[in-house]
PDB file of C-alpha atoms in Angstrom:
ATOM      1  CA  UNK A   1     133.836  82.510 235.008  1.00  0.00           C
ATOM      2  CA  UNK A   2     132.251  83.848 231.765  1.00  0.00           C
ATOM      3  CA  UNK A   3     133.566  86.612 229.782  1.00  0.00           C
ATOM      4  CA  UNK A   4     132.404  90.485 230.519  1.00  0.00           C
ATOM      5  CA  UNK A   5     129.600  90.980 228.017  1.00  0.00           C
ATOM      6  CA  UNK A   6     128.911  87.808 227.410  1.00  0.00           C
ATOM      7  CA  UNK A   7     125.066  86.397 227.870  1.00  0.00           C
ATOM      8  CA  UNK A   8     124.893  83.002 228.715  1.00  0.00           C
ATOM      9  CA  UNK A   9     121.170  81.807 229.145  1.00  0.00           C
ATOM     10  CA  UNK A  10     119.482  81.323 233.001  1.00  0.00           C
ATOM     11  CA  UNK A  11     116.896  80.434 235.349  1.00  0.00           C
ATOM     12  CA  UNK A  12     115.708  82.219 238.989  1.00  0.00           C
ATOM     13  CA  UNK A  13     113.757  81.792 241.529  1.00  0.00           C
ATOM     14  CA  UNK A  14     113.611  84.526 244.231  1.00  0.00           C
ATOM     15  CA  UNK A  15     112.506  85.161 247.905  1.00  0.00           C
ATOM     16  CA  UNK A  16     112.428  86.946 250.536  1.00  0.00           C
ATOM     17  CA  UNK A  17     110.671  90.563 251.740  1.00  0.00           C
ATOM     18  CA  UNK A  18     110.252  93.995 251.240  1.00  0.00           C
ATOM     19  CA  UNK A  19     108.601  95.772 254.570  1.00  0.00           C
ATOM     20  CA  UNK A  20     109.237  99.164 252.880  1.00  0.00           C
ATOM     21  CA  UNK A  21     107.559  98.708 249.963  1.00  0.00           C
ATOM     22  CA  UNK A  22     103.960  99.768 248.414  1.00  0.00           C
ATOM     23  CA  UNK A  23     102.204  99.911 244.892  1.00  0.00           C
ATOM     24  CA  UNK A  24     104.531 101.799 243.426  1.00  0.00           C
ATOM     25  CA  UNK A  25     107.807 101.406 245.206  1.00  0.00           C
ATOM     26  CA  UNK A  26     110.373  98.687 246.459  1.00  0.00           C
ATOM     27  CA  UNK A  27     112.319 100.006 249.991  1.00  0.00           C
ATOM     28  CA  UNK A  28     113.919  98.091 252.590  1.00  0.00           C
ATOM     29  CA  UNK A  29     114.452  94.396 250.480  1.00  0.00           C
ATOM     30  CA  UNK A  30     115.684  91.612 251.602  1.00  0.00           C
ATOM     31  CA  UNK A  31     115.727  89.197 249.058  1.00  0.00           C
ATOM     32  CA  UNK A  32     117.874  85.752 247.329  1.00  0.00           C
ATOM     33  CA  UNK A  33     117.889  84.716 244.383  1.00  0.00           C
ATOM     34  CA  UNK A  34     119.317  81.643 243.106  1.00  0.00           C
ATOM     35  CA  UNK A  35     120.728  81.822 239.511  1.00  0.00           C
ATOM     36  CA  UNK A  36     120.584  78.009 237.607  1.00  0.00           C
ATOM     37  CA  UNK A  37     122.910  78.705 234.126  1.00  0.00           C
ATOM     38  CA  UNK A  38     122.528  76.645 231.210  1.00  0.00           C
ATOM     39  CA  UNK A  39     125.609  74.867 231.806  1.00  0.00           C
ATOM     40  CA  UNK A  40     125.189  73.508 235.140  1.00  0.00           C
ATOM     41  CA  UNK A  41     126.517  75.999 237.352  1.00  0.00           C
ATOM     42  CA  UNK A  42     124.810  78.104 240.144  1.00  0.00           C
ATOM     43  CA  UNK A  43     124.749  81.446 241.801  1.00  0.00           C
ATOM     44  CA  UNK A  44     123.698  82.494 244.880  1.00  0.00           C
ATOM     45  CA  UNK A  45     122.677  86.352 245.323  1.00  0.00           C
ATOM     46  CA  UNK A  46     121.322  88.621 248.073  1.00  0.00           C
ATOM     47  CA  UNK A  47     119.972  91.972 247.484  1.00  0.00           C
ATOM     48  CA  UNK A  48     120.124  94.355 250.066  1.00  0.00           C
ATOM     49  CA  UNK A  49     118.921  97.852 248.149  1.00  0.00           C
ATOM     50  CA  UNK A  50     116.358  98.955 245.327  1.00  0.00           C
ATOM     51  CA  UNK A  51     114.615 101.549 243.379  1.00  0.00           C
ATOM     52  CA  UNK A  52     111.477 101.800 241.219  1.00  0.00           C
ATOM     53  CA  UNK A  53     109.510 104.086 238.990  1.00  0.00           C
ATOM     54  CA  UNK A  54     106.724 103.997 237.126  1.00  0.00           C
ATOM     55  CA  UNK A  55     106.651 104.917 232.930  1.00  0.00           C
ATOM     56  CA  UNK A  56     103.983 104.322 230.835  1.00  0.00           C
ATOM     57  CA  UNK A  57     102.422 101.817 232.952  1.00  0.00           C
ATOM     58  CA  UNK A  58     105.436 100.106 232.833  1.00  0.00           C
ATOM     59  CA  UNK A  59     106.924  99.054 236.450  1.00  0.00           C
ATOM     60  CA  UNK A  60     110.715  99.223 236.510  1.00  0.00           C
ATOM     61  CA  UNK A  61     112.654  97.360 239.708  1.00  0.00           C
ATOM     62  CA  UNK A  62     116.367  97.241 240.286  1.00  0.00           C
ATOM     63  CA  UNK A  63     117.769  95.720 242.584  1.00  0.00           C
ATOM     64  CA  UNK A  64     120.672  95.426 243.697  1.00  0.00           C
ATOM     65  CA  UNK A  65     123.225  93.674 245.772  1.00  0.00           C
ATOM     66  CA  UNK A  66     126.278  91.165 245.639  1.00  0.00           C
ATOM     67  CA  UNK A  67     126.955  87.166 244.616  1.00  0.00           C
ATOM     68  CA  UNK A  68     127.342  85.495 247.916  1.00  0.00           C
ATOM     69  CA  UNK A  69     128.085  81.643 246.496  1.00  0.00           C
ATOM     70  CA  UNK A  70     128.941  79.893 243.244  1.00  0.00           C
ATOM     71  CA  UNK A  71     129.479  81.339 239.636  1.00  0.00           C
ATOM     72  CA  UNK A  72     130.575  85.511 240.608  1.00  0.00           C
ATOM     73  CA  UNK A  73     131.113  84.818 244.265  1.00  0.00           C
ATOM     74  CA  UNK A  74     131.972  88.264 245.648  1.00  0.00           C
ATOM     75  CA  UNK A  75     130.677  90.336 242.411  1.00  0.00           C
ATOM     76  CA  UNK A  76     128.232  93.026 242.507  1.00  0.00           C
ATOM     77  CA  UNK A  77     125.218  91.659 241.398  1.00  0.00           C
ATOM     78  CA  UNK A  78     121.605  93.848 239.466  1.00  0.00           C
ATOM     79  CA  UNK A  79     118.746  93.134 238.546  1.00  0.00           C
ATOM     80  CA  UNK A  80     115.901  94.791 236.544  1.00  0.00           C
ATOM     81  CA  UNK A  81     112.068  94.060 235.828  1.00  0.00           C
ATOM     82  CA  UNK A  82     110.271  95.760 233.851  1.00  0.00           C
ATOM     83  CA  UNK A  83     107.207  94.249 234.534  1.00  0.00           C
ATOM     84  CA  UNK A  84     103.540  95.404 233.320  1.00  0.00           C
ATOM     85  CA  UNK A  85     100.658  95.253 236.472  1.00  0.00           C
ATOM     86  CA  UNK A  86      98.008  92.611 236.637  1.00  0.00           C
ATOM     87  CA  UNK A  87      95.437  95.784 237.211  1.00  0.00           C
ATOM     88  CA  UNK A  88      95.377  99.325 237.438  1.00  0.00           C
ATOM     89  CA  UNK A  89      97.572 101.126 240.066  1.00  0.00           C
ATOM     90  CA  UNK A  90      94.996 102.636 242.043  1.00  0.00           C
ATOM     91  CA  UNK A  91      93.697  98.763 242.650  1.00  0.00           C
ATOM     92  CA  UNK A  92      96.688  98.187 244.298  1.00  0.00           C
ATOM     93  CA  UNK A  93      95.756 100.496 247.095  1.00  0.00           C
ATOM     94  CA  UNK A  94      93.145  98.446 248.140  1.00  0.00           C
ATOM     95  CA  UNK A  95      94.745  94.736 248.014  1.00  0.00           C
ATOM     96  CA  UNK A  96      97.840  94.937 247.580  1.00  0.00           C
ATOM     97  CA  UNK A  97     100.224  93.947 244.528  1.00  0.00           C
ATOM     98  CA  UNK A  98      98.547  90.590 243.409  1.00  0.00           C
ATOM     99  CA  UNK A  99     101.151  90.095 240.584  1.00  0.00           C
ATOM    100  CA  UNK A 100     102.522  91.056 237.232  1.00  0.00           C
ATOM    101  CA  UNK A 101     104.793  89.739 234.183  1.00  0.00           C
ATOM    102  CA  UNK A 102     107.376  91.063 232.268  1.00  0.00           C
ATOM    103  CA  UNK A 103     111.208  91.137 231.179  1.00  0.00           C
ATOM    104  CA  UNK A 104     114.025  90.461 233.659  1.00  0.00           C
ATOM    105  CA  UNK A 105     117.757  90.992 232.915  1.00  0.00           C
ATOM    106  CA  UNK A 106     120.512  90.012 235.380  1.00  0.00           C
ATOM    107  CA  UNK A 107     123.545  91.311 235.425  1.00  0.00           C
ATOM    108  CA  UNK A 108     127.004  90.344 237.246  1.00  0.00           C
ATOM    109  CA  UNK A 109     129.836  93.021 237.231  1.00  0.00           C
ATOM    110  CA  UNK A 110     133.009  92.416 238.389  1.00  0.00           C
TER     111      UNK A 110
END
């Protein structure tokens, strides 16, 4: 267990799908995530809701959902990107969301 408020540096990798969603919005996801933590231990996550919006450019995601296994087991689990497109929205429309980079935080509450 780690203290409340404390940051204690990770790695993810995510997947799964999100039938619901389009260019601009995340519906319907059904995603896992696997949390790697500096020290060794793991976490195991599945998201079952989100929300997005648009600012600026600027793509915001949060998901959310619970810790199913390891480090948190049973906690309520969010996530948010803030992530900038790889090309202009109205691109999107035509082939889809080919990708984009940003800022991800992760948090665990009890």
């Amino acid at each position: 267990m780690v203290a409340a408020g404390r940051t204690v540096p990770a790695t993810g990798s995510m997947e799964g799908t999100s039938p619901g969603a389009s260019c601009v919005t995340v519906n319907s996801p059904r995603l896992t995530e696997v949390v790697q933590y500096a020290d060794g231990k793991r976490s195991s996550i599945a998201y079952d809701s989100g929300t997005s919006i648009r600012v600026a450019g600027v793509l915001v995601v949060r998901l959310s959902g619970r810790v199913v296994e390891g480090r948190g087991a049973g906690q309520s689990a969010y996530r948010t990107v803030a992530a900038l497109p790889g090309e202009l929205p109205t691109a999107c429309l035509l082939s889809g969301l080919r990708g984009s980079a940003g800022e991800a935080q992760l948090e665990i509450m009890p």
